[in-house]
Coordinates of C-alpha atoms in Angstrom, one line a residue:
Chain F
M165 CA 4.6 72.0 -1.8
S166 CA 2.1 69.8 -3.7
M167 CA -0.2 71.0 -6.3
N168 CA -4.0 70.8 -6.3
R169 CA -6.0 69.3 -9.1
Q170 CA -6.5 72.5 -11.0
E171 CA -2.9 73.4 -11.0
T172 CA -2.0 69.9 -12.2
E173 CA -4.6 70.1 -15.0
Q174 CA -3.2 73.5 -16.0
L175 CA 0.4 72.1 -16.1
I176 CA -0.8 69.3 -18.4
Q177 CA -2.5 71.8 -20.7
E178 CA 0.7 73.9 -20.9
V179 CA 2.9 71.0 -21.7
L180 CA 0.6 69.7 -24.4
Q181 CA 0.6 73.0 -26.3
V182 CA 3.8 72.0 -28.1
Y183 CA 2.1 69.1 -29.9
P184 CA 0.1 69.4 -33.2
E185 CA -3.6 69.5 -32.4
A186 CA -4.5 65.9 -33.1
T187 CA -1.5 64.6 -31.2
G188 CA -2.2 66.9 -28.3
K189 CA -5.8 65.6 -28.2
Q190 CA -4.6 62.0 -28.1
R191 CA -2.0 62.6 -25.4
A192 CA -4.4 64.6 -23.2
K193 CA -6.3 61.3 -22.6
H194 CA -3.1 59.7 -21.1
L195 CA -2.5 62.5 -18.5
M196 CA -4.5 63.4 -15.5
A197 CA -4.5 64.8 -12.0
N198 CA -5.2 62.2 -9.3
D199 CA -8.5 62.0 -7.5
P200 CA -8.3 59.3 -4.8
T201 CA -12.1 59.0 -4.6
L202 CA -12.2 57.5 -8.1
E203 CA -13.0 53.8 -8.3
K204 CA -12.7 53.1 -12.0
S205 CA -10.1 54.6 -14.3
N206 CA -11.6 53.9 -17.8
K207 CA -13.6 57.2 -17.8
C208 CA -10.6 59.4 -16.9
I209 CA -7.4 57.9 -18.4
V210 CA -6.6 55.9 -21.5
A211 CA -4.0 53.1 -21.1
N212 CA -2.5 50.3 -23.1
K213 CA -2.9 52.1 -26.4
K214 CA -0.4 52.3 -29.2
A215 CA 2.2 55.0 -28.8
L216 CA 1.9 57.8 -31.4
P217 CA 4.3 58.1 -34.3
G218 CA 6.9 60.8 -33.8
V219 CA 6.9 60.8 -30.0
M220 CA 9.6 59.1 -28.0
T221 CA 8.1 56.3 -25.9
A222 CA 10.0 54.3 -23.2
R223 CA 8.1 51.1 -24.1
G224 CA 9.6 47.7 -25.1
C225 CA 8.3 44.9 -27.2
A226 CA 6.5 41.7 -26.7
Y227 CA 9.7 39.7 -26.9
A228 CA 11.1 41.9 -24.1
G229 CA 8.0 41.0 -22.0
A230 CA 8.1 37.2 -22.7
K231 CA 11.8 36.4 -22.8
G232 CA 13.2 39.2 -20.7
V233 CA 10.5 39.3 -18.0
V234 CA 8.6 36.1 -17.6
W235 CA 10.7 33.3 -19.1
G236 CA 14.2 34.7 -18.7
P237 CA 14.5 34.3 -14.9
I238 CA 13.5 30.6 -14.9
K239 CA 16.8 29.0 -14.2
D240 CA 16.6 25.5 -15.6
V241 CA 15.3 26.1 -19.1
V242 CA 17.3 27.1 -22.1
N243 CA 15.6 30.1 -23.8
I244 CA 16.4 30.2 -27.5
S245 CA 16.2 33.7 -28.9
H246 CA 15.0 32.5 -32.3
G247 CA 16.0 35.0 -34.9
P248 CA 18.9 37.5 -35.4
V249 CA 21.5 37.6 -32.7
G250 CA 20.9 41.1 -31.2
C251 CA 17.6 40.6 -29.3
G252 CA 19.1 37.8 -27.2
Q253 CA 22.3 39.4 -26.5
F254 CA 20.9 42.8 -25.4
S255 CA 18.3 41.1 -23.1
R256 CA 20.9 38.8 -21.5
A257 CA 21.4 39.2 -17.7
G258 CA 20.7 42.9 -17.8
R259 CA 17.8 42.6 -15.3
R260 CA 19.9 40.9 -12.6
N261 CA 17.5 38.1 -11.9
Y262 CA 19.6 36.2 -9.4
V263 CA 19.6 32.3 -9.4
T264 CA 21.3 29.6 -7.5
G265 CA 23.3 26.9 -9.3
H266 CA 26.1 26.5 -11.7
S267 CA 25.9 28.5 -14.9
G268 CA 26.0 26.3 -18.0
V269 CA 25.5 23.1 -15.9
N270 CA 22.1 23.3 -14.3
V271 CA 21.4 27.0 -14.6
F272 CA 21.0 28.8 -17.9
A273 CA 19.4 32.1 -17.0
D274 CA 22.6 34.2 -17.6
M275 CA 23.4 32.7 -20.9
N276 CA 22.4 33.7 -24.4
F277 CA 21.2 31.0 -26.8
T278 CA 20.3 32.3 -30.3
S279 CA 19.7 30.7 -33.7
D280 CA 21.5 33.7 -35.2
F281 CA 19.4 34.2 -38.3
Q282 CA 21.1 35.1 -41.6
E283 CA 19.6 36.1 -44.9
K284 CA 19.6 32.4 -46.0
D285 CA 17.4 31.5 -43.0
V286 CA 14.9 34.3 -43.8
V287 CA 14.7 33.2 -47.4
F288 CA 14.5 29.4 -46.8
G289 CA 13.0 29.3 -43.3
G290 CA 14.7 28.5 -40.0
D291 CA 12.8 25.4 -38.9
K292 CA 15.5 22.9 -39.8
K293 CA 18.1 25.0 -38.0
L294 CA 15.8 25.2 -34.9
A295 CA 15.3 21.4 -34.8
K296 CA 19.1 20.9 -35.1
M297 CA 19.7 23.5 -32.4
I298 CA 17.3 21.9 -29.9
A299 CA 19.0 18.5 -30.4
E300 CA 22.4 20.1 -29.9
I301 CA 21.2 21.8 -26.7
D302 CA 20.0 18.5 -25.4
T303 CA 23.4 16.9 -26.0
L304 CA 25.4 19.8 -24.6
F305 CA 23.2 20.6 -21.6
P306 CA 21.6 17.4 -20.4
L307 CA 20.5 18.9 -17.1
A308 CA 18.2 21.5 -18.8
K309 CA 14.6 20.8 -17.9
G310 CA 13.1 22.3 -21.0
V311 CA 13.7 24.4 -24.0
T312 CA 11.7 27.5 -25.1
V313 CA 11.7 29.1 -28.5
Q314 CA 11.3 32.8 -28.1
S315 CA 10.4 34.2 -31.5
E316 CA 11.8 37.4 -32.7
C317 CA 10.1 39.6 -35.3
P318 CA 11.3 37.7 -38.5
I319 CA 9.8 34.4 -37.3
G320 CA 6.3 35.8 -37.5
L321 CA 7.1 37.7 -40.7
I322 CA 8.3 34.7 -42.7
G323 CA 5.7 32.4 -41.1
D324 CA 7.9 29.6 -39.7
D325 CA 6.0 26.8 -38.0
I326 CA 7.8 26.7 -34.7
E327 CA 4.9 24.9 -33.0
A328 CA 5.4 21.9 -35.3
V329 CA 9.2 21.9 -34.6
A330 CA 8.5 22.2 -30.9
K331 CA 6.1 19.2 -30.8
K332 CA 8.4 17.0 -32.8
S333 CA 11.5 18.0 -30.8
A334 CA 9.8 17.6 -27.5
K335 CA 9.1 14.0 -28.4
D336 CA 12.7 13.5 -29.6
I337 CA 14.3 14.8 -26.5
G338 CA 11.7 13.9 -23.9
K339 CA 11.4 17.4 -22.4
P340 CA 9.0 20.2 -22.8
V341 CA 9.8 22.4 -25.8
V342 CA 7.7 25.6 -25.6
P343 CA 7.1 27.7 -28.7
V344 CA 6.5 31.3 -27.5
R345 CA 4.9 33.5 -30.1
C346 CA 6.2 36.8 -28.8
E347 CA 7.3 38.5 -32.0
G348 CA 8.2 42.1 -31.2
F349 CA 5.6 43.6 -33.4
R350 CA 2.7 42.1 -31.5
G351 CA 0.7 44.3 -29.3
V352 CA 1.5 47.9 -28.1
S353 CA 4.2 47.2 -25.5
Q354 CA 5.9 44.4 -23.5
S355 CA 2.6 43.9 -21.7
L356 CA 1.4 41.6 -24.4
G357 CA 4.6 39.6 -24.1
H358 CA 3.8 38.9 -20.5
H359 CA 0.4 37.6 -21.6
V360 CA 1.8 35.4 -24.4
A361 CA 4.4 34.0 -22.0
N362 CA 1.8 33.3 -19.3
D363 CA -0.4 31.5 -21.9
S364 CA 2.6 29.4 -23.1
L365 CA 3.3 28.4 -19.5
R366 CA -0.3 27.4 -19.2
D367 CA -0.5 25.5 -22.4
W368 CA 2.8 23.7 -22.5
V369 CA 4.2 23.4 -19.0
L370 CA 1.8 23.7 -16.1
H371 CA -0.2 20.5 -16.6
N372 CA 2.6 18.1 -17.6
R373 CA 2.7 16.4 -14.2
D374 CA -1.0 16.6 -13.3
D375 CA -1.2 12.8 -12.9
D376 CA 1.9 12.6 -10.7
N377 CA 0.9 12.9 -7.1
S378 CA 4.3 12.0 -5.5
F379 CA 4.6 15.5 -4.2
E380 CA 3.7 15.7 -0.5
S381 CA 1.9 18.9 0.2
T382 CA 1.2 20.5 3.5
P383 CA -1.6 22.8 4.5
Y384 CA 0.8 25.7 4.6
D385 CA 2.1 25.5 1.0
V386 CA 2.2 28.8 -0.8
A387 CA 3.5 29.9 -4.2
I388 CA 5.1 33.3 -4.9
T389 CA 4.2 34.6 -8.3
G390 CA 5.3 37.8 -10.1
D391 CA 8.6 38.1 -8.2
Y392 CA 11.6 38.1 -10.5
N393 CA 14.3 38.0 -7.8
I394 CA 15.8 41.2 -9.0
G395 CA 18.9 41.6 -6.9
G396 CA 17.5 38.8 -4.7
D397 CA 14.0 40.2 -4.1
A398 CA 12.3 36.9 -4.0
W399 CA 14.8 35.5 -1.4
S400 CA 14.2 38.5 1.0
S401 CA 10.4 37.9 0.6
R402 CA 10.6 34.2 1.0
V403 CA 12.4 34.3 4.4
L404 CA 9.5 36.3 5.9
L405 CA 7.0 33.8 4.7
E406 CA 9.1 30.9 5.9
E407 CA 9.6 32.7 9.3
M408 CA 5.8 32.8 9.5
G409 CA 5.6 29.0 9.2
L410 CA 4.5 28.9 5.5
R411 CA 6.3 26.7 3.0
V412 CA 7.1 28.3 -0.3
I413 CA 6.8 25.6 -2.9
A414 CA 7.3 27.6 -6.1
Q415 CA 8.8 30.9 -7.2
W416 CA 7.4 32.4 -10.4
S417 CA 9.7 33.1 -12.0
G418 CA 12.8 34.5 -10.3
D419 CA 15.0 31.7 -9.2
G420 CA 12.2 29.4 -10.3
S421 CA 12.4 26.1 -12.1
I422 CA 10.1 23.9 -14.3
P423 CA 9.5 21.3 -11.6
E424 CA 8.5 24.0 -9.2
M425 CA 6.0 25.4 -11.7
Q426 CA 4.5 22.0 -12.2
T427 CA 4.0 21.4 -8.5
T428 CA 2.4 24.9 -8.0
R429 CA -1.0 23.2 -8.2
H430 CA -0.4 21.8 -4.7
A431 CA -0.2 25.3 -3.2
K432 CA -3.0 26.5 -0.9
L433 CA -2.6 30.1 -1.7
N434 CA -1.0 32.0 -4.6
L435 CA 0.8 35.2 -3.6
L436 CA 0.9 37.6 -6.4
H437 CA 3.4 40.4 -6.3
C438 CA 3.5 41.7 -9.9
Y439 CA -0.1 41.8 -10.8
R440 CA 0.6 43.2 -14.3
S441 CA 2.8 40.4 -15.6
M442 CA 1.4 37.4 -13.8
N443 CA -2.3 37.9 -13.2
Y444 CA -3.1 35.8 -16.3
I445 CA -1.5 32.6 -14.9
S446 CA -3.0 33.4 -11.4
R447 CA -6.5 33.6 -12.8
H448 CA -5.8 30.2 -14.6
L449 CA -4.5 28.6 -11.4
E450 CA -7.6 29.8 -9.6
E451 CA -10.0 28.4 -12.3
K452 CA -8.3 25.1 -12.9
Y453 CA -6.8 24.1 -9.6
G454 CA -8.9 26.3 -7.2
I455 CA -5.9 28.1 -5.8
P456 CA -7.0 31.6 -4.8
Y457 CA -4.6 34.4 -5.4
L458 CA -3.8 37.3 -3.2
E459 CA -2.1 40.5 -4.2
Y460 CA 0.5 41.6 -1.7
N461 CA 3.1 44.3 -1.4
F462 CA 6.5 43.9 0.2
F463 CA 7.9 47.4 -0.1
G464 CA 8.4 49.3 3.2
P465 CA 7.5 48.2 6.7
T466 CA 3.9 49.6 6.7
Q467 CA 2.9 47.7 3.6
I468 CA 4.9 44.6 4.6
A469 CA 3.1 44.4 8.0
A470 CA -0.3 44.9 6.3
S471 CA 0.5 42.2 3.7
L472 CA 1.8 39.7 6.2
R473 CA -1.5 40.1 8.2
K474 CA -3.5 39.8 5.0
I475 CA -1.6 36.6 4.0
A476 CA -1.9 35.1 7.6
A477 CA -5.7 35.7 7.6
F478 CA -5.9 32.9 5.0
F479 CA -4.5 30.4 7.4
D480 CA -5.1 29.3 11.0
S481 CA -4.3 31.1 14.3
T482 CA -0.8 29.6 14.5
I483 CA 0.2 31.4 11.3
Q484 CA -1.6 34.5 12.4
E485 CA 0.3 34.5 15.7
N486 CA 3.6 33.8 13.9
A487 CA 2.9 36.8 11.6
E488 CA 2.5 39.1 14.6
R489 CA 5.7 37.7 16.0
V490 CA 7.6 38.3 12.7
I491 CA 6.3 41.8 12.6
A492 CA 7.2 42.4 16.2
R493 CA 10.7 41.1 15.7
H494 CA 11.4 43.3 12.8
Q495 CA 9.7 46.4 13.9
P496 CA 12.6 47.7 16.2
M497 CA 15.1 47.2 13.4
Q498 CA 12.8 49.0 10.9
D499 CA 12.2 51.8 13.4
A500 CA 16.0 52.3 13.7
I501 CA 16.3 52.5 9.9
I502 CA 13.5 55.1 9.8
A503 CA 15.1 57.0 12.7
K504 CA 18.4 57.1 10.8
Y505 CA 17.2 58.1 7.3
R506 CA 13.9 59.9 7.8
P507 CA 15.5 63.2 9.1
R508 CA 17.7 63.2 5.9
L509 CA 14.8 62.5 3.5
E510 CA 11.8 64.1 5.2
G511 CA 9.7 66.1 2.8
K512 CA 11.6 65.2 -0.4
R513 CA 9.4 65.1 -3.5
V514 CA 9.6 62.1 -5.8
M515 CA 8.4 61.4 -9.4
L516 CA 8.1 57.8 -10.6
F517 CA 7.8 56.4 -14.1
V518 CA 8.3 52.6 -14.2
G519 CA 6.7 49.6 -15.9
G520 CA 3.3 48.5 -14.8
L521 CA 3.3 47.9 -11.1
R522 CA 6.0 49.5 -9.1
P523 CA 4.9 53.1 -9.0
R524 CA 2.0 52.2 -6.9
H525 CA 3.8 49.5 -4.8
V526 CA 6.8 51.7 -3.7
I527 CA 4.7 54.6 -2.6
G528 CA 4.3 53.1 0.9
A529 CA 8.1 52.7 1.2
Y530 CA 8.7 56.3 0.3
E531 CA 6.0 57.5 2.7
D532 CA 7.6 55.4 5.5
L533 CA 10.7 57.6 4.9
G534 CA 8.6 60.8 5.0
M535 CA 8.9 61.4 1.3
E536 CA 6.1 62.6 -1.0
I537 CA 5.1 61.2 -4.4
I538 CA 4.1 64.2 -6.6
G539 CA 3.9 62.3 -9.9
A540 CA 3.6 58.7 -10.9
G541 CA 3.1 56.9 -14.2
Y542 CA 3.4 53.6 -16.0
E543 CA 5.0 52.6 -19.3
F544 CA 2.6 49.8 -20.1
A545 CA -0.1 49.6 -17.4
H546 CA -3.7 48.7 -18.2
N547 CA -6.7 50.4 -16.8
D548 CA -7.0 47.9 -13.9
D549 CA -3.6 49.1 -12.7
Y550 CA -4.8 52.7 -12.6
D551 CA -7.9 51.6 -10.7
R552 CA -5.4 50.3 -8.0
T553 CA -3.2 53.4 -8.2
F554 CA -5.7 56.2 -7.4
K555 CA -6.2 55.2 -3.8
E556 CA -2.4 55.1 -3.1
L557 CA -1.5 58.5 -4.5
Q558 CA -2.3 61.8 -2.9
D559 CA -4.9 64.2 -4.3
G560 CA -3.8 66.3 -7.2
A561 CA -0.7 64.2 -8.0
L562 CA 0.2 64.1 -11.6
I563 CA -0.5 60.8 -13.4
Y564 CA 1.0 60.0 -16.8
D565 CA 0.5 57.0 -19.0
D566 CA 3.2 56.0 -21.4
A567 CA 4.8 59.5 -21.0
T568 CA 6.9 60.6 -23.9
S569 CA 10.4 61.8 -23.1
F570 CA 9.4 65.4 -23.9
E571 CA 6.5 65.3 -21.5
L572 CA 8.5 63.7 -18.7
E573 CA 11.3 66.3 -19.1
S574 CA 8.8 69.1 -19.2
F575 CA 7.0 67.9 -16.1
V576 CA 10.3 67.5 -14.3
E577 CA 11.4 71.0 -15.3
R578 CA 8.2 72.5 -13.9
L579 CA 7.8 70.3 -10.8
K580 CA 11.4 70.2 -9.8
P581 CA 11.3 66.9 -7.9
D582 CA 14.1 66.0 -5.5
L583 CA 14.3 62.4 -6.8
I584 CA 13.2 60.6 -10.0
G585 CA 12.7 56.9 -10.1
S586 CA 12.6 55.5 -13.7
G587 CA 14.5 53.4 -16.2
I588 CA 17.9 53.4 -17.8
K589 CA 16.7 55.4 -20.8
E590 CA 15.7 58.3 -18.6
K591 CA 18.6 58.0 -16.1
Y592 CA 21.4 60.0 -17.8
V593 CA 19.0 62.6 -19.2
F594 CA 18.0 63.5 -15.7
H595 CA 21.5 63.2 -14.3
K596 CA 22.6 65.9 -16.9
M597 CA 19.7 68.0 -15.7
G598 CA 21.2 67.8 -12.2
I599 CA 18.4 65.8 -10.6
P600 CA 19.0 62.8 -8.3
F601 CA 17.8 59.7 -10.0
R602 CA 17.3 56.0 -9.1
Q603 CA 16.9 53.4 -11.8
M604 CA 13.8 51.5 -10.5
H605 CA 13.7 48.6 -13.0
S606 CA 16.6 46.7 -11.7
W607 CA 17.3 48.8 -8.5
D608 CA 20.3 50.6 -10.0
Y609 CA 22.6 47.6 -9.6
S610 CA 21.6 47.4 -5.9
G611 CA 18.8 45.5 -4.2
P612 CA 17.0 43.6 -2.9
Y613 CA 14.3 46.1 -2.1
H614 CA 11.5 43.6 -1.2
G615 CA 10.9 42.6 2.4
Y616 CA 12.3 44.0 5.7
D617 CA 15.9 43.4 4.7
G618 CA 15.2 45.1 1.4
F619 CA 13.9 48.2 3.1
A620 CA 17.2 48.8 4.8
I621 CA 18.9 48.8 1.4
F622 CA 16.1 50.9 -0.2
A623 CA 16.4 53.6 2.5
R624 CA 20.2 53.7 2.3
D625 CA 20.1 53.9 -1.5
M626 CA 17.6 56.8 -1.5
D627 CA 19.7 58.7 1.0
M628 CA 22.9 58.0 -0.9
T629 CA 21.4 59.3 -4.1
I630 CA 19.5 62.4 -2.8
N631 CA 22.1 63.6 -0.4
N632 CA 25.1 62.9 -2.6
P633 CA 27.4 66.0 -2.6
C634 CA 27.8 65.8 -6.4
W635 CA 24.5 67.5 -7.1
K636 CA 25.9 70.7 -5.6
K637 CA 28.9 70.6 -7.9
L638 CA 27.2 70.7 -11.2
Q639 CA 27.7 74.4 -11.8
A640 CA 31.1 75.6 -13.0
P641 CA 32.8 77.6 -10.2
W642 CA 33.0 80.8 -12.3
K643 CA 29.2 80.7 -12.9
R644 CA 28.3 80.5 -9.2
A645 CA 27.1 83.5 -7.2
G646 CA 30.1 85.5 -5.9
A647 CA 32.2 84.3 -8.8
E648 CA 33.6 87.9 -9.4
A649 CA 35.9 87.5 -6.4
L650 CA 37.2 84.2 -8.0
K651 CA 37.8 86.0 -11.3
S652 CA 39.8 88.9 -9.8
A653 CA 41.8 86.5 -7.7
A654 CA 42.9 84.6 -10.8
Chain E
M130 CA -19.1 36.5 -28.4
P131 CA -16.2 37.2 -26.1
N132 CA -14.6 34.7 -23.8
V133 CA -14.9 35.9 -20.2
M134 CA -13.9 34.6 -16.8
L135 CA -16.4 35.0 -14.0
R136 CA -15.1 35.0 -10.4
N137 CA -15.9 36.3 -7.0
N138 CA -13.7 39.0 -5.6
A139 CA -12.7 39.4 -1.9
A140 CA -15.8 41.4 -1.2
G141 CA -18.0 38.6 -2.7
E142 CA -19.1 40.6 -5.8
L143 CA -19.2 38.8 -9.1
V144 CA -16.4 40.0 -11.4
F145 CA -16.5 39.9 -15.1
Y146 CA -13.2 39.7 -16.9
I147 CA -12.8 39.9 -20.6
T148 CA -9.6 37.8 -21.2
K149 CA -8.6 39.2 -24.5
K150 CA -9.1 42.8 -23.6
D151 CA -7.7 42.5 -20.0
H152 CA -10.8 44.4 -18.9
E153 CA -12.4 43.8 -15.5
E154 CA -15.8 45.0 -14.4
I155 CA -18.1 44.2 -11.6
V156 CA -21.5 42.6 -12.4
V157 CA -24.1 44.9 -10.8
A158 CA -27.2 43.0 -11.9
L159 CA -27.7 39.3 -12.9
E160 CA -31.0 38.2 -14.3
H161 CA -31.2 34.7 -12.8
A162 CA -29.1 34.5 -9.6
G163 CA -30.4 31.0 -8.7
P164 CA -31.2 28.7 -7.0
G165 CA -32.3 26.8 -10.1
T166 CA -31.3 28.8 -13.2
W167 CA -28.2 30.9 -13.1
G168 CA -27.1 33.4 -15.8
G169 CA -29.1 35.4 -18.3
E170 CA -28.7 39.0 -18.8
M171 CA -26.0 40.8 -16.8
Q172 CA -25.3 44.4 -16.3
L173 CA -21.8 45.6 -15.7
S174 CA -20.6 48.5 -13.6
D175 CA -19.6 50.5 -16.8
G176 CA -23.2 50.2 -18.1
S177 CA -22.6 47.6 -20.8
R178 CA -24.8 44.5 -20.9
F179 CA -24.0 40.9 -21.8
Y180 CA -26.1 37.7 -22.1
L181 CA -25.0 34.4 -20.7
E182 CA -26.9 31.3 -21.7
P183 CA -28.6 30.3 -18.3
L184 CA -26.9 27.4 -16.5
E185 CA -28.9 24.9 -14.5
Q186 CA -27.4 25.8 -11.2
K187 CA -24.8 28.3 -9.8
P188 CA -21.5 27.0 -11.1
K189 CA -18.2 26.7 -9.2
L190 CA -16.4 29.9 -9.8
P191 CA -14.1 31.0 -11.4
L192 CA -15.4 29.8 -14.7
T193 CA -14.6 30.8 -18.3
V194 CA -17.7 31.1 -20.4
R195 CA -18.8 32.6 -23.7
V196 CA -21.2 35.5 -23.5
K197 CA -23.1 37.6 -26.1
R198 CA -22.8 41.3 -26.1
L199 CA -26.2 43.1 -26.0

C-alpha cells in the first residue's frame, strides 16, 4: 500500500509537531512528497544546508569526504592524516575499498599514517614534524607514488602552512605531495570534502604528465570515475565494459593509482557513476581535455542494459553490437536470478537513506525484484541530486533531506517498511525495532553490487535479510498470542 | 561576479553552472547567440539574470567565465 501525496504531506506535518516552531519550520523545508513531474527541486526542497543544533544528523565532515571517500581508495599514495590520531584510525579501511597489490609495499590504502598531534604541536605548529614525516615515508615506502596531507580540524585552527611544506617536500622527494585543506569544520557535510579533494587532484596531480605522450591510446579508451570499488564494485563494472570492447584506462578512485589518473586525459569518454562526489573533476576533464562525461547506473539488469546501450551509443557499430551481445549473454542468468528471488521479495516495501547518490541509483535494482520504494532520502545531496531523483521515485513517495534520527524513526514507525537501507549509525536502532535492515554504504560487509555479477549478490542479500527467520522471534514466547497455554503448562 | 562554467548538455541546451554554489541552471535566453558576438545578458530557468561580457565568437564549450549578476 503506497501513500498518495496528501497522506505523505500529512505524515510529515504530524512528525514535525514535536519540534519547537522555528525548528519545525526549518525542517519542513527538507521534507516533501514526491511528484515525478517536477523538473527542478529548488522550489520544493532545501538541500545542502547546515544541520540544526539539537537534532541528530547522520552527516560526516569534510575530512571524511576527502580522505575517506575520494583520496582513501587510491592505492599507491600515502595519505597522512595530519592532526590527532583518531580521525585517521577511525576512517581506516572501514569502507572496504578493495585494491590489488601488497600492503605496505606498493599499496597503502588499508594503512593508517598520522602525524599524531600532541599539545606541543598545537602550540608550536606541526610543519616541521610534517616535513620530517614525508621524508621518512619516502625512505620507508619507496614505491609510493605520492603523499597527501589530509588536514584535520586543528591544522586549520592553528594556521599551519601545509602548502609550503608540500611544495618544498615535493621537490625534495621528487613525487607529488598534495596538501588537502579538508578540515572537518569546513562546509555542512562530507560533500564539501569531495569538492576539496577533487580540486586538489585537479591542482596538484592531474596535469603533472601533460607533456608526456608515451601513453598509446586507442579509440576505445574510457575512464571510470566515481566508483570506489566497495567490495569489488569497480571490478564487476569493469569486466562488462571490457567485454564490450572498451579499454578502461583509469579507475577513479577505487583500486586507482596516480599514473592512471595522469593518463585519464587520453580517455575518449568519462563514465561517471557517483555524480555527487566526482562531478567536479568530470567537469574539469571536459573543459580542459575535452572528455565528455556520461552518468551511468550499474545497479540491476534493467539499468545496466540501459546504461550499456547509452555508453555504446558514444562509439561505433562494433561496440554497439558488442553491447547487445553482452546484454544477451547475461540476460538468461539475470532472468534466473529474478525468477528465484522475485517470488520471495515481491511487493516488499523499502525505505532508503544513504549518502548522495545511491537512493536514486538502486531503485531500479529493487524494482527488478518487484520491490517498492516508499521513501528515499540523502544525507548530503545537493539540489541537482534531487532533480535527478524525482523521476525515479513513485508519486507520493516520502523524500527526506538530512533526516534527523527522530524523523527517520518516526517515519519508519508509521510507514512500517519491510526493509530499510541506510548506514551503520541507523542499523542497530532499526534492528532493535525488529525491522530488516541492510547497511547500504559498504554493502553490509558483502558486495559487489555493481554490474550483472553484483546483482546476483544484491538479490541474495536482500532475500537473506528480509526473509530471515530471526525477525519472527523478537517477541518473548510468553508475550505472544496464545501464551496462556504456555503459562499453564509451566 | 561569480565564476561559472558554461556547457552544452545532452539535449544541446546551454547549461550554466555556478562552481562555488554547485548550482546548475539552463540558460533559456541569450542576448547575442552569434554568429559574430556571443554572450551578453542571459536569463536562467529559475528566473535570475546574468551578464557575460560579449565574446567575439561562439567559444568552444565547456568554458569557465566570470559573469555579473543583474
